[in-house]
PDB file of C-alpha atoms and ligand atoms in Angstrom:
ATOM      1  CA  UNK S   1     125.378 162.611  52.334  1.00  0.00           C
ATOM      2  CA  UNK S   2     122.706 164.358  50.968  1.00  0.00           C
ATOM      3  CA  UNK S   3     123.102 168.309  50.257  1.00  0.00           C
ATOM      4  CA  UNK S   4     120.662 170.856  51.936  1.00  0.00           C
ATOM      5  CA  UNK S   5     118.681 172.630  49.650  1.00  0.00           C
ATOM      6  CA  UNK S   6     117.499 176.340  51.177  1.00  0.00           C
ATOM      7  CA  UNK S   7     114.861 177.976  49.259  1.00  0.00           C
ATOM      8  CA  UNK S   8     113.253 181.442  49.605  1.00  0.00           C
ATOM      9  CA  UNK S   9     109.999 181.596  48.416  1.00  0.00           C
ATOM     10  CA  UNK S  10     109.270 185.361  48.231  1.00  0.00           C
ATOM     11  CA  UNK S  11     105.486 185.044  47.197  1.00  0.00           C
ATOM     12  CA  UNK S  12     104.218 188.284  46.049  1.00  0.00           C
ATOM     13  CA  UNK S  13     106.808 190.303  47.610  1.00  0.00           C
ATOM     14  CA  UNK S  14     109.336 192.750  46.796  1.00  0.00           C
ATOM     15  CA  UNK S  15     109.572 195.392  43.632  1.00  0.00           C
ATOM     16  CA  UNK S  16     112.098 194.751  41.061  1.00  0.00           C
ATOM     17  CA  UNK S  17     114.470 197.380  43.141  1.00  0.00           C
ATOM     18  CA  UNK S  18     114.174 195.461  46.523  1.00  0.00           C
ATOM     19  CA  UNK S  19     114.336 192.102  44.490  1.00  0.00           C
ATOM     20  CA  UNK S  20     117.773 193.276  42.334  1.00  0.00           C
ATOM     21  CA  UNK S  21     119.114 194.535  46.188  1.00  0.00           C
ATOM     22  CA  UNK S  22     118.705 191.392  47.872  1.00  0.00           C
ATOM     23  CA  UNK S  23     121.042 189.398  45.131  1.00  0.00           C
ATOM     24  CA  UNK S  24     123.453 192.113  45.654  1.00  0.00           C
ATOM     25  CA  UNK S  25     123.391 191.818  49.407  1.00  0.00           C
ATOM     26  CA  UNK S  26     123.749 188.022  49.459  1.00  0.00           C
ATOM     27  CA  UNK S  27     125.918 186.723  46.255  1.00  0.00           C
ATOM     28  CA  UNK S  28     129.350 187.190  47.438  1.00  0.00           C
ATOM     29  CA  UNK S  29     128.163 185.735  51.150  1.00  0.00           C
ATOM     30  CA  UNK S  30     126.585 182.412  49.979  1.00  0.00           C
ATOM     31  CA  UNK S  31     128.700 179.555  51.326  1.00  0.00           C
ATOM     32  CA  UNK S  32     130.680 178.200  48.373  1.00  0.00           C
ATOM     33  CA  UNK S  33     130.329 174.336  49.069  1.00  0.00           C
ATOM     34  CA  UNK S  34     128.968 171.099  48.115  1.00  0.00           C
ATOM     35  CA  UNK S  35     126.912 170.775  51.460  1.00  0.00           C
ATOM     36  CA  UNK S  36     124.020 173.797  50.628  1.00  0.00           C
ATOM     37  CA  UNK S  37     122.311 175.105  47.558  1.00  0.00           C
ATOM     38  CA  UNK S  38     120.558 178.547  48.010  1.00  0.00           C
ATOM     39  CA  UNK S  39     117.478 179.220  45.495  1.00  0.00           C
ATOM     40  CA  UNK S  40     115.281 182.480  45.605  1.00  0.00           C
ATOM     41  CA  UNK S  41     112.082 182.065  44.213  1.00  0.00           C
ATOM     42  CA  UNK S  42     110.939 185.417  42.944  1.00  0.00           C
ATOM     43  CA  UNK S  43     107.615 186.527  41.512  1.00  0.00           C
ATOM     44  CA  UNK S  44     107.810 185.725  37.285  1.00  0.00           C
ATOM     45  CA  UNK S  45     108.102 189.821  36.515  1.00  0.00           C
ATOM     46  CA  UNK S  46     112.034 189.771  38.372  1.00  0.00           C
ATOM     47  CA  UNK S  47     113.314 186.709  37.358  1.00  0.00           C
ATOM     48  CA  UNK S  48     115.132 187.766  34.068  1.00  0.00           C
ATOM     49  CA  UNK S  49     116.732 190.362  36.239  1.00  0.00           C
ATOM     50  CA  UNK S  50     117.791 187.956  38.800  1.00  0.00           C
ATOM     51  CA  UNK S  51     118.804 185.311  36.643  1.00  0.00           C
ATOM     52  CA  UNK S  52     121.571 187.896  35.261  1.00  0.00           C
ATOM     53  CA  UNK S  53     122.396 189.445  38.814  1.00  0.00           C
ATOM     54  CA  UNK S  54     123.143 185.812  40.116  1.00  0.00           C
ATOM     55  CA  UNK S  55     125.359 185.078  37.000  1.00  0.00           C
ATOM     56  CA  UNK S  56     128.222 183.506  38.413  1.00  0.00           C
ATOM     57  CA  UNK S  57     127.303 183.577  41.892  1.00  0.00           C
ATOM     58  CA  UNK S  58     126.445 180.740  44.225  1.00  0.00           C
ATOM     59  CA  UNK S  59     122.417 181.497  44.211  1.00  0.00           C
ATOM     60  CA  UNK S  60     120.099 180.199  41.606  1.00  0.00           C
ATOM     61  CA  UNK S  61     116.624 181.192  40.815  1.00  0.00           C
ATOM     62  CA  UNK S  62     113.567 179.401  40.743  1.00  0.00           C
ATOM     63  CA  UNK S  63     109.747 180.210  39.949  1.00  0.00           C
ATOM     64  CA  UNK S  64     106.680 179.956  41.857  1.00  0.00           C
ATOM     65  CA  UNK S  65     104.477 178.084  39.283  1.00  0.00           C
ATOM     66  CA  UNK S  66     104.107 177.802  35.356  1.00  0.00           C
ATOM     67  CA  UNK S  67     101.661 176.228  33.562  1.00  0.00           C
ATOM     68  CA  UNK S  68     102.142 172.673  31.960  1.00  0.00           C
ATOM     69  CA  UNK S  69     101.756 173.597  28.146  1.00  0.00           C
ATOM     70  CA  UNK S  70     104.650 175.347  25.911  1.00  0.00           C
ATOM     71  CA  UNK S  71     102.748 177.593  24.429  1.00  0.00           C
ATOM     72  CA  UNK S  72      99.173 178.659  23.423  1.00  0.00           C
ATOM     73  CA  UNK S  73      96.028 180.653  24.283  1.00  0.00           C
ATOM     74  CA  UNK S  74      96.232 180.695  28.398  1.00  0.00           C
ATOM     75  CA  UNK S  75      95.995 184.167  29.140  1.00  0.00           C
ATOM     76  CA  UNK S  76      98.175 185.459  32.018  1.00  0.00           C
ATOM     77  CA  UNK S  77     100.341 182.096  32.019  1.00  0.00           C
ATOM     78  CA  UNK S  78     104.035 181.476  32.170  1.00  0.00           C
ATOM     79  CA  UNK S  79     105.260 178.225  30.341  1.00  0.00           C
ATOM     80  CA  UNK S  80     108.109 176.131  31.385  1.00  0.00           C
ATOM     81  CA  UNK S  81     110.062 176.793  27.944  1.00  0.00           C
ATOM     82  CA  UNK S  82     109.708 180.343  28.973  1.00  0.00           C
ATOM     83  CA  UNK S  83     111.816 180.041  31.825  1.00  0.00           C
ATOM     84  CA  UNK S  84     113.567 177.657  30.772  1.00  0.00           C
ATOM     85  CA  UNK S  85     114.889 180.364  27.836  1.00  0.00           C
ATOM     86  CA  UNK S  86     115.607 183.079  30.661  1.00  0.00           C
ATOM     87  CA  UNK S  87     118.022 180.856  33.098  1.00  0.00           C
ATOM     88  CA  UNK S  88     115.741 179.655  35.340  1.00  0.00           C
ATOM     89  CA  UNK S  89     117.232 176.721  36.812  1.00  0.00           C
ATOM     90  CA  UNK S  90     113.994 175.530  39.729  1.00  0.00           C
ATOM     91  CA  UNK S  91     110.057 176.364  39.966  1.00  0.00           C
ATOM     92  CA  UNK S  92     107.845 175.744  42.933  1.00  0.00           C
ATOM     93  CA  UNK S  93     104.861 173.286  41.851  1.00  0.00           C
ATOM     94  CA  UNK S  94     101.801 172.769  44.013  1.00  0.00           C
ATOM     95  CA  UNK S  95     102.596 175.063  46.860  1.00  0.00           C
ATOM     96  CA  UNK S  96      99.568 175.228  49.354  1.00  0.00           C
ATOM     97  CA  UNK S  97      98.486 179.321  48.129  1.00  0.00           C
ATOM     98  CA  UNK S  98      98.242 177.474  44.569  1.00  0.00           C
ATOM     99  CA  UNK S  99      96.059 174.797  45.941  1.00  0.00           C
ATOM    100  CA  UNK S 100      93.817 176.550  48.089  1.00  0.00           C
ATOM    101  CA  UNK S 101      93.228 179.591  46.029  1.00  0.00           C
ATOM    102  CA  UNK S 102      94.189 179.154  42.197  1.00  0.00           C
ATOM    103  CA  UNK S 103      92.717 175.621  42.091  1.00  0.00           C
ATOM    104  CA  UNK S 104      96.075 174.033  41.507  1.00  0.00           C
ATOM    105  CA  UNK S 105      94.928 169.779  41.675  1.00  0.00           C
ATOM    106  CA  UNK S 106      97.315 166.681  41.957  1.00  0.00           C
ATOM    107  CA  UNK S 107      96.491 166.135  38.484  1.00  0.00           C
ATOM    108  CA  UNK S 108      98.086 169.906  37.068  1.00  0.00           C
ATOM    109  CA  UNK S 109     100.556 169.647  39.745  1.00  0.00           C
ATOM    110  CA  UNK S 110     102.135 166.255  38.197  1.00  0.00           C
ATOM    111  CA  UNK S 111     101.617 167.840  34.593  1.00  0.00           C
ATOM    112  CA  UNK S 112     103.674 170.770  35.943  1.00  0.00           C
ATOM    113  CA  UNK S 113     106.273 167.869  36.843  1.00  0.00           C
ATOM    114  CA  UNK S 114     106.598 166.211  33.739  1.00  0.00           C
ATOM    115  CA  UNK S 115     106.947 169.750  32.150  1.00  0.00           C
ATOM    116  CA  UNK S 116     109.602 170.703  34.077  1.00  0.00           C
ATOM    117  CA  UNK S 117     111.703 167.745  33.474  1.00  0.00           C
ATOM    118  CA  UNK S 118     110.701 167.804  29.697  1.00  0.00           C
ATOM    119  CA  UNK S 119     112.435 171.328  29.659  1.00  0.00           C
ATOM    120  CA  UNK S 120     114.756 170.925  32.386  1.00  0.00           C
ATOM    121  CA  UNK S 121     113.911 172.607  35.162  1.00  0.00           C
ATOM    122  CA  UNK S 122     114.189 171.240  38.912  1.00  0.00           C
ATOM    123  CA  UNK S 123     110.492 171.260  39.626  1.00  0.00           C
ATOM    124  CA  UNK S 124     110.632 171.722  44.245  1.00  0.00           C
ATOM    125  CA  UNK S 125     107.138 169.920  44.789  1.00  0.00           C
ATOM    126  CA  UNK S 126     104.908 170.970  48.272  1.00  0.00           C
ATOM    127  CA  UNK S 127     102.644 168.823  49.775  1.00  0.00           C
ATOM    128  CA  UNK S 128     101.071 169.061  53.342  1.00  0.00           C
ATOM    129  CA  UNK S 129      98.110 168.974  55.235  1.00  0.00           C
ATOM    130  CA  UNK S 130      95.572 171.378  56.864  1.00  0.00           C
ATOM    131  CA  UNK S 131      95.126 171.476  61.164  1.00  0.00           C
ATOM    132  CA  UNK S 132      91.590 169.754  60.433  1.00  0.00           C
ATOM    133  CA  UNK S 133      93.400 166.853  58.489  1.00  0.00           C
ATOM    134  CA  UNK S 134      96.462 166.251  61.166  1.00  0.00           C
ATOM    135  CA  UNK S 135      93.893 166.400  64.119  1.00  0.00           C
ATOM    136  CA  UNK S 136      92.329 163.567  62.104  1.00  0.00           C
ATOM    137  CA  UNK S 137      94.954 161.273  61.864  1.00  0.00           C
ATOM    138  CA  UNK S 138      95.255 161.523  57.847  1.00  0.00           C
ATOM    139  CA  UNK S 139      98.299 163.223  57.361  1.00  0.00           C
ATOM    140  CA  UNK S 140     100.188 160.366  56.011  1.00  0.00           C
ATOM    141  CA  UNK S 141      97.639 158.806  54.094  1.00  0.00           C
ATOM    142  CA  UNK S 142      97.410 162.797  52.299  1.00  0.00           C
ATOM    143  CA  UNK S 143     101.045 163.461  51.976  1.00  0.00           C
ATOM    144  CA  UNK S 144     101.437 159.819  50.884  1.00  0.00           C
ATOM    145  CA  UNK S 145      98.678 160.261  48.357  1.00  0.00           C
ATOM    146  CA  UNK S 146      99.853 163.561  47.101  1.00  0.00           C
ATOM    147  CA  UNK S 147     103.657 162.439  46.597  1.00  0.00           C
ATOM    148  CA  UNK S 148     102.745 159.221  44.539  1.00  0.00           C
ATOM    149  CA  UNK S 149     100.274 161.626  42.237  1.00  0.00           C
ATOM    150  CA  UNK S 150     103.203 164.059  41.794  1.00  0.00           C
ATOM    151  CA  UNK S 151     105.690 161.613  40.781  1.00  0.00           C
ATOM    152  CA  UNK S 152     103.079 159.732  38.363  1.00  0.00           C
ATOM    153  CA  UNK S 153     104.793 158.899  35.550  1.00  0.00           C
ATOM    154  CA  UNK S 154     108.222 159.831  36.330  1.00  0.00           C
ATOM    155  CA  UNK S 155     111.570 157.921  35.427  1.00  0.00           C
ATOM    156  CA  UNK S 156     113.480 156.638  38.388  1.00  0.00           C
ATOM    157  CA  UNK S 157     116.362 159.001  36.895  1.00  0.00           C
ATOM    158  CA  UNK S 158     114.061 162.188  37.240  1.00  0.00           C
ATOM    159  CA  UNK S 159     112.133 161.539  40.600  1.00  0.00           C
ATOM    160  CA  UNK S 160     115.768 161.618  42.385  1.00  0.00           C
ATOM    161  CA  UNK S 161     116.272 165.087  41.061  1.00  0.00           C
ATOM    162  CA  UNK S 162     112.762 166.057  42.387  1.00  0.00           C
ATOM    163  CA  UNK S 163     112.798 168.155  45.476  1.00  0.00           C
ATOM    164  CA  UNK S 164     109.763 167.360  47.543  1.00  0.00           C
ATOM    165  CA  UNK S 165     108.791 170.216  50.921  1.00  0.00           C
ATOM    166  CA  UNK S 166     106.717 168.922  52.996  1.00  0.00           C
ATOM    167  CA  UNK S 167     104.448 172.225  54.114  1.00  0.00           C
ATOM    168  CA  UNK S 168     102.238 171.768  57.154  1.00  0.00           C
ATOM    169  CA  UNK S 169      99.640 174.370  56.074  1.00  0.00           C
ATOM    170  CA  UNK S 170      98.852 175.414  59.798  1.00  0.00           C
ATOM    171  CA  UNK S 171     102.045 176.034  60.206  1.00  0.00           C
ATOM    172  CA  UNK S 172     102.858 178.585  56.782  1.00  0.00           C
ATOM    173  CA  UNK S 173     103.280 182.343  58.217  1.00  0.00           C
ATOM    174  CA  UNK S 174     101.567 181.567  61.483  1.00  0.00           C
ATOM    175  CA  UNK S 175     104.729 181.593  63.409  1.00  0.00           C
ATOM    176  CA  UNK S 176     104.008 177.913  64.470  1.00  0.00           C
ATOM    177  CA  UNK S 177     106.239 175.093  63.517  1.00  0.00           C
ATOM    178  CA  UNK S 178     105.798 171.327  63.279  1.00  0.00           C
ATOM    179  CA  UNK S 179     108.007 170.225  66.168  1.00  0.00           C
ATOM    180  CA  UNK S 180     111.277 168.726  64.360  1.00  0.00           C
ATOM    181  CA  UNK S 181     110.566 165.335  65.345  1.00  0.00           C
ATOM    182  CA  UNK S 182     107.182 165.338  63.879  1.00  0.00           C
ATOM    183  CA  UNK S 183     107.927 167.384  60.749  1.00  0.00           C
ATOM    184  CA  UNK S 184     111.035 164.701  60.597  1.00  0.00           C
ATOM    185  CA  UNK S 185     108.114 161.639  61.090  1.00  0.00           C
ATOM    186  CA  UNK S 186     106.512 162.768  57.524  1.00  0.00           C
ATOM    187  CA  UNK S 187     109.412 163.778  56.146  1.00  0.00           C
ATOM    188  CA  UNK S 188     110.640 160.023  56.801  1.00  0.00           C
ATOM    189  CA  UNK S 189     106.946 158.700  55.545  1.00  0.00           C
ATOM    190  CA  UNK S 190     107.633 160.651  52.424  1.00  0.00           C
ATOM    191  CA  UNK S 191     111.059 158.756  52.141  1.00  0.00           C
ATOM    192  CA  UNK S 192     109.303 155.486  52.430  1.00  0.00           C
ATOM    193  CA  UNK S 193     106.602 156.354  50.219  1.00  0.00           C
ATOM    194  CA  UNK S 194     109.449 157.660  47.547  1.00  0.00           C
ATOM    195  CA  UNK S 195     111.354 154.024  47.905  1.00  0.00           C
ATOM    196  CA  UNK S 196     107.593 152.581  47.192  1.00  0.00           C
ATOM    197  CA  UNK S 197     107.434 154.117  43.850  1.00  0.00           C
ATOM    198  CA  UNK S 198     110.599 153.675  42.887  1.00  0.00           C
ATOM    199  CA  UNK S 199     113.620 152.166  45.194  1.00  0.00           C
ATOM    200  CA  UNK S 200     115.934 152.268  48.235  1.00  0.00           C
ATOM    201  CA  UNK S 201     118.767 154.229  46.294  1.00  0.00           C
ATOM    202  CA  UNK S 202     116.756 156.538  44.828  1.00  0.00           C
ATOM    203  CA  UNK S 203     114.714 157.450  47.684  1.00  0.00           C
ATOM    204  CA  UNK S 204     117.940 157.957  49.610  1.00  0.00           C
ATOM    205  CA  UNK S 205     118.274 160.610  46.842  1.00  0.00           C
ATOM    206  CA  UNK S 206     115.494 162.622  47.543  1.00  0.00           C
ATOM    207  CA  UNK S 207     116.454 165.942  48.689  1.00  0.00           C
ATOM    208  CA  UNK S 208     112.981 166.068  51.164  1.00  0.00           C
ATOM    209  CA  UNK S 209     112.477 169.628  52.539  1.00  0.00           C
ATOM    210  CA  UNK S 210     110.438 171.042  55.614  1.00  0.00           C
ATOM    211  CA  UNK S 211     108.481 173.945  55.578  1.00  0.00           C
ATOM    212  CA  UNK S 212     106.460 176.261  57.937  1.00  0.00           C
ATOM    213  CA  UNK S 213     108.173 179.096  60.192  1.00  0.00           C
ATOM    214  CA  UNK S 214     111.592 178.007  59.373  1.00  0.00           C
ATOM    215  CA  UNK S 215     113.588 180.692  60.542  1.00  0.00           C
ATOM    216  CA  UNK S 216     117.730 181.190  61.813  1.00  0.00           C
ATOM    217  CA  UNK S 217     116.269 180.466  65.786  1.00  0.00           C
ATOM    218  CA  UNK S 218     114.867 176.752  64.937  1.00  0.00           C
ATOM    219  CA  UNK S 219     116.667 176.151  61.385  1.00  0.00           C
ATOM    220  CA  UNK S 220     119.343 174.108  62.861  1.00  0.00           C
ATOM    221  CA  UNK S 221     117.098 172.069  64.920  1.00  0.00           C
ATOM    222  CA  UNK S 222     115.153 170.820  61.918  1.00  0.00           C
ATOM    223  CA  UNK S 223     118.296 170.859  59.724  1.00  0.00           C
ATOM    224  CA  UNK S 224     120.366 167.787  62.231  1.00  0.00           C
ATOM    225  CA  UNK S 225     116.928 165.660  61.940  1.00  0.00           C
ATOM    226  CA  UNK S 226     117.797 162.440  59.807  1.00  0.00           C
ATOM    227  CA  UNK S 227     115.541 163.136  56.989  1.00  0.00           C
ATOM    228  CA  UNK S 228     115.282 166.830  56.984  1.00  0.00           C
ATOM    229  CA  UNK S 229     117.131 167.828  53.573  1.00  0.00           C
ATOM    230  CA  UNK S 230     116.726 171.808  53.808  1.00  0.00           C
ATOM    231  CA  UNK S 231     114.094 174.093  53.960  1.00  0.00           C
ATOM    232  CA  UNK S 232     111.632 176.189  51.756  1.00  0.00           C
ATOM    233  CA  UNK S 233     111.205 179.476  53.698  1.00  0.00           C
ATOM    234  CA  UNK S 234     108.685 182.219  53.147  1.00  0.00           C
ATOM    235  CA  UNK S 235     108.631 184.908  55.568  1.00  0.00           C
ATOM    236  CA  UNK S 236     112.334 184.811  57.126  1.00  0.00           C
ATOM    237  CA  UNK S 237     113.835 184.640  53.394  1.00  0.00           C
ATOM    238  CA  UNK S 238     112.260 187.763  52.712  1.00  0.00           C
ATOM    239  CA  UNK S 239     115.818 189.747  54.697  1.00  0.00           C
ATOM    240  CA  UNK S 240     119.036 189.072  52.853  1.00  0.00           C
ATOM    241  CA  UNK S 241     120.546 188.746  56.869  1.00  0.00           C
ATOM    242  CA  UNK S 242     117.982 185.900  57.419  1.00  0.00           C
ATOM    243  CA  UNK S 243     118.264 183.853  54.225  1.00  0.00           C
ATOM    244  CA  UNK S 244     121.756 184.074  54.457  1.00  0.00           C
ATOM    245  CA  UNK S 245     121.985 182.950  58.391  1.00  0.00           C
ATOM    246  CA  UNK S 246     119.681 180.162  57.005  1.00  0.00           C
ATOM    247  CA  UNK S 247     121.596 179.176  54.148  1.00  0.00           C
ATOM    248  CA  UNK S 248     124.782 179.162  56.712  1.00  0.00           C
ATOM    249  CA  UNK S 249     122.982 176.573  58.744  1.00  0.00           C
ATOM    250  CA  UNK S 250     122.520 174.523  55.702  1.00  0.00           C
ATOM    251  CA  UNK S 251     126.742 174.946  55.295  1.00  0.00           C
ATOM    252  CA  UNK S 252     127.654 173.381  58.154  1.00  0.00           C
TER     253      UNK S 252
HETATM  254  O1  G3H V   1     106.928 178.497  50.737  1.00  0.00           O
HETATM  255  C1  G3H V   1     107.119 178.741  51.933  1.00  0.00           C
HETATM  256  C2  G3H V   1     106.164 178.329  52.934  1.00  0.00           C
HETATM  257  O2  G3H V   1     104.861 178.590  52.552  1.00  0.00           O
HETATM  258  C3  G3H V   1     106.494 178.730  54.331  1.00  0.00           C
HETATM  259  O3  G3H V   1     106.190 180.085  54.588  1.00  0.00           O
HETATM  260  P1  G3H V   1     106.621 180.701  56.002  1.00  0.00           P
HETATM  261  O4  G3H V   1     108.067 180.413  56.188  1.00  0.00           O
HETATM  262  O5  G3H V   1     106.315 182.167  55.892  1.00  0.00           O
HETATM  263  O6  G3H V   1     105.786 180.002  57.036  1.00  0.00           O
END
C-alpha cells in the first residue's frame, strides 16, 4: 500500500515566531507510522529554523521553489545545494502561483527536477488546469502533457520517488473542490500517464496527491479514493489543529 503524503504549503505566510510555534504545537502529535508522512513547506527565510525544531520529530520540511543551478549570479535565488546543506529533505516545483506569476515553464520546472534528485531532495511536482481549460475538455491532454515534461529525463529509480499533486487551479483558496471522483479521474490519468513513461510497478509507486480546498471536513473523502495518495494543503495547513486533523486522516 502506498503511504499518504500530507503537505502544508504555507505560501507567504507566517513570521519566523508563528512558523517556530506551529512545529512546537504539532511535533509530539504527528502520528508515528508507516501509513502518513507530514511535510510543512515554509517560506526559504524559516526553514533553517524549522529544520532544527523538527529534529527528531515525525515532520519534515520542504521548500516552495529553488532555482535549477548550484550556484552563480541569480540574484534573489535559492539553489538546491543550499537546502540541501540546511536539512531540507522536499521542495515544491511548479506550483500554479509559480506558473502564473513568476513565469515558472515545463522546461525550468523539469530542470528544478533533475536538480533536486542531483542533490537529493524529494522534488513534490504540481500540475493542473485552469476553469477555462476543464470546461474545454483538455484537462488530461494538459496534466498529461505537463507530467511527461516534468519527468523528462528521469531514471525509472527517481520518478518513483517523485511526488506529483495534481492542483485544479479553480479550485486553490476558492473554497471549491474537485469532487473526489473527478479529482480521483486525473489523479488515475496521471497514474496511466506515469506507467507510459516508465512502467506498471513504478507507476504503482507514485505517491499522486490532490490539491484544492483540502480541508479535515472533505480530507477523508478524497483520502479512501483509489488513487488519491495524500494531499498538498494551503489554507487549512496554515492552523497546527487543522494540519494535524489532516495528517490524522492520512494515519488511518
Ligand atoms: O499548495 C496548495 C494549494 O495551492 C492548495 O491551496 P488551498 O488548500 O488553499 O486551496
Amino acid at each position: 500500500m502506498r503511504k499518504k503524503v500530507i503537505a502544508g504549503n504555507w505560501k507567504m505566510n507566517k513570521v519566523l515566531a508563528e512558523a517556530n510555534q506551529f512545529i512546537d504545537d504539532v511535533k509530539d502529535k504527528i502520528p508515528n507510522n508507516d501509513n502518513v508522512e507530514a511535510i510543512v513547506c515554509a517560506p526559504y527565510v524559516h526553514l533553517p529554523s524549522l529544520v532544527d525544531k523538527a529534529k527528531g520529530t515525525n515532520v519534515k520540511v520542504s521548500a516552495q521553489n529553488m532555482h535549477f543551478e548550484d550556484n552563480g549570479a541569480f540574484t534573489g535565488e535559492v539553489s538546491p545545494v543550499m537546502l540541501k546543506d540546511i536539512g531540507v529533505t522536499h521542495v515544491v516545483l511548479g506550483h500554479s502561483e509559480r506558473r502564473e506569476y513568476f513565469a515558472e515553464t515545463d522546461e525550468t520546472v523539469n530542470k528544478k527536477v533533475h536538480a533536486a534528485f542531483n542533490h537529493d531532495l524529494t522534488p513534490i511536482v504540481c500540475v493542473g488546469e485552469t476553469l477555462e481549460q476543464r470546461e474545454a475538455n483538455e484537462t488530461k491532454a494538459l496534466v498529461g502533457d505537463q507530467v511527461k515534461k516534468a519527468l523528462e529525463g528521469l531514471s525509472e529509480a527517481q520518478v518513483a520517488k517523485t511526488i506529483i499533486a495534481y492542483e485544479p487551479i479553480w479550485a486553490i483558496g476558492t473554497g471549491k473542490t474537485a469532487s473526489s471522483e473527478d479529482a480521483n479521474e486525473v489523479c488515475a490519468h496521471v497514474r496511466e500517464v506515469v506507467k507510459e513513461v516508465t512502467s506498471e510497478e513504478i507507476a504503482e509507486q507514485v505517491v499522486i496527491q490532490y490539491g484544492g480546498s483540502v480541508k479535515p471536513a472533505n480530507v477523508d473523502e478524497l483520502l479512501a479514493q483509489s488513487d488519491i495518495d495524500g494531499a498538498l494543503v494551503g489554507g487549512a495547513s496554515l492552523e497546527s489543529e487543522s494540519f494535524l486533523q489532516l495528517v490524522e486522516a492520512g494515519a488511518k
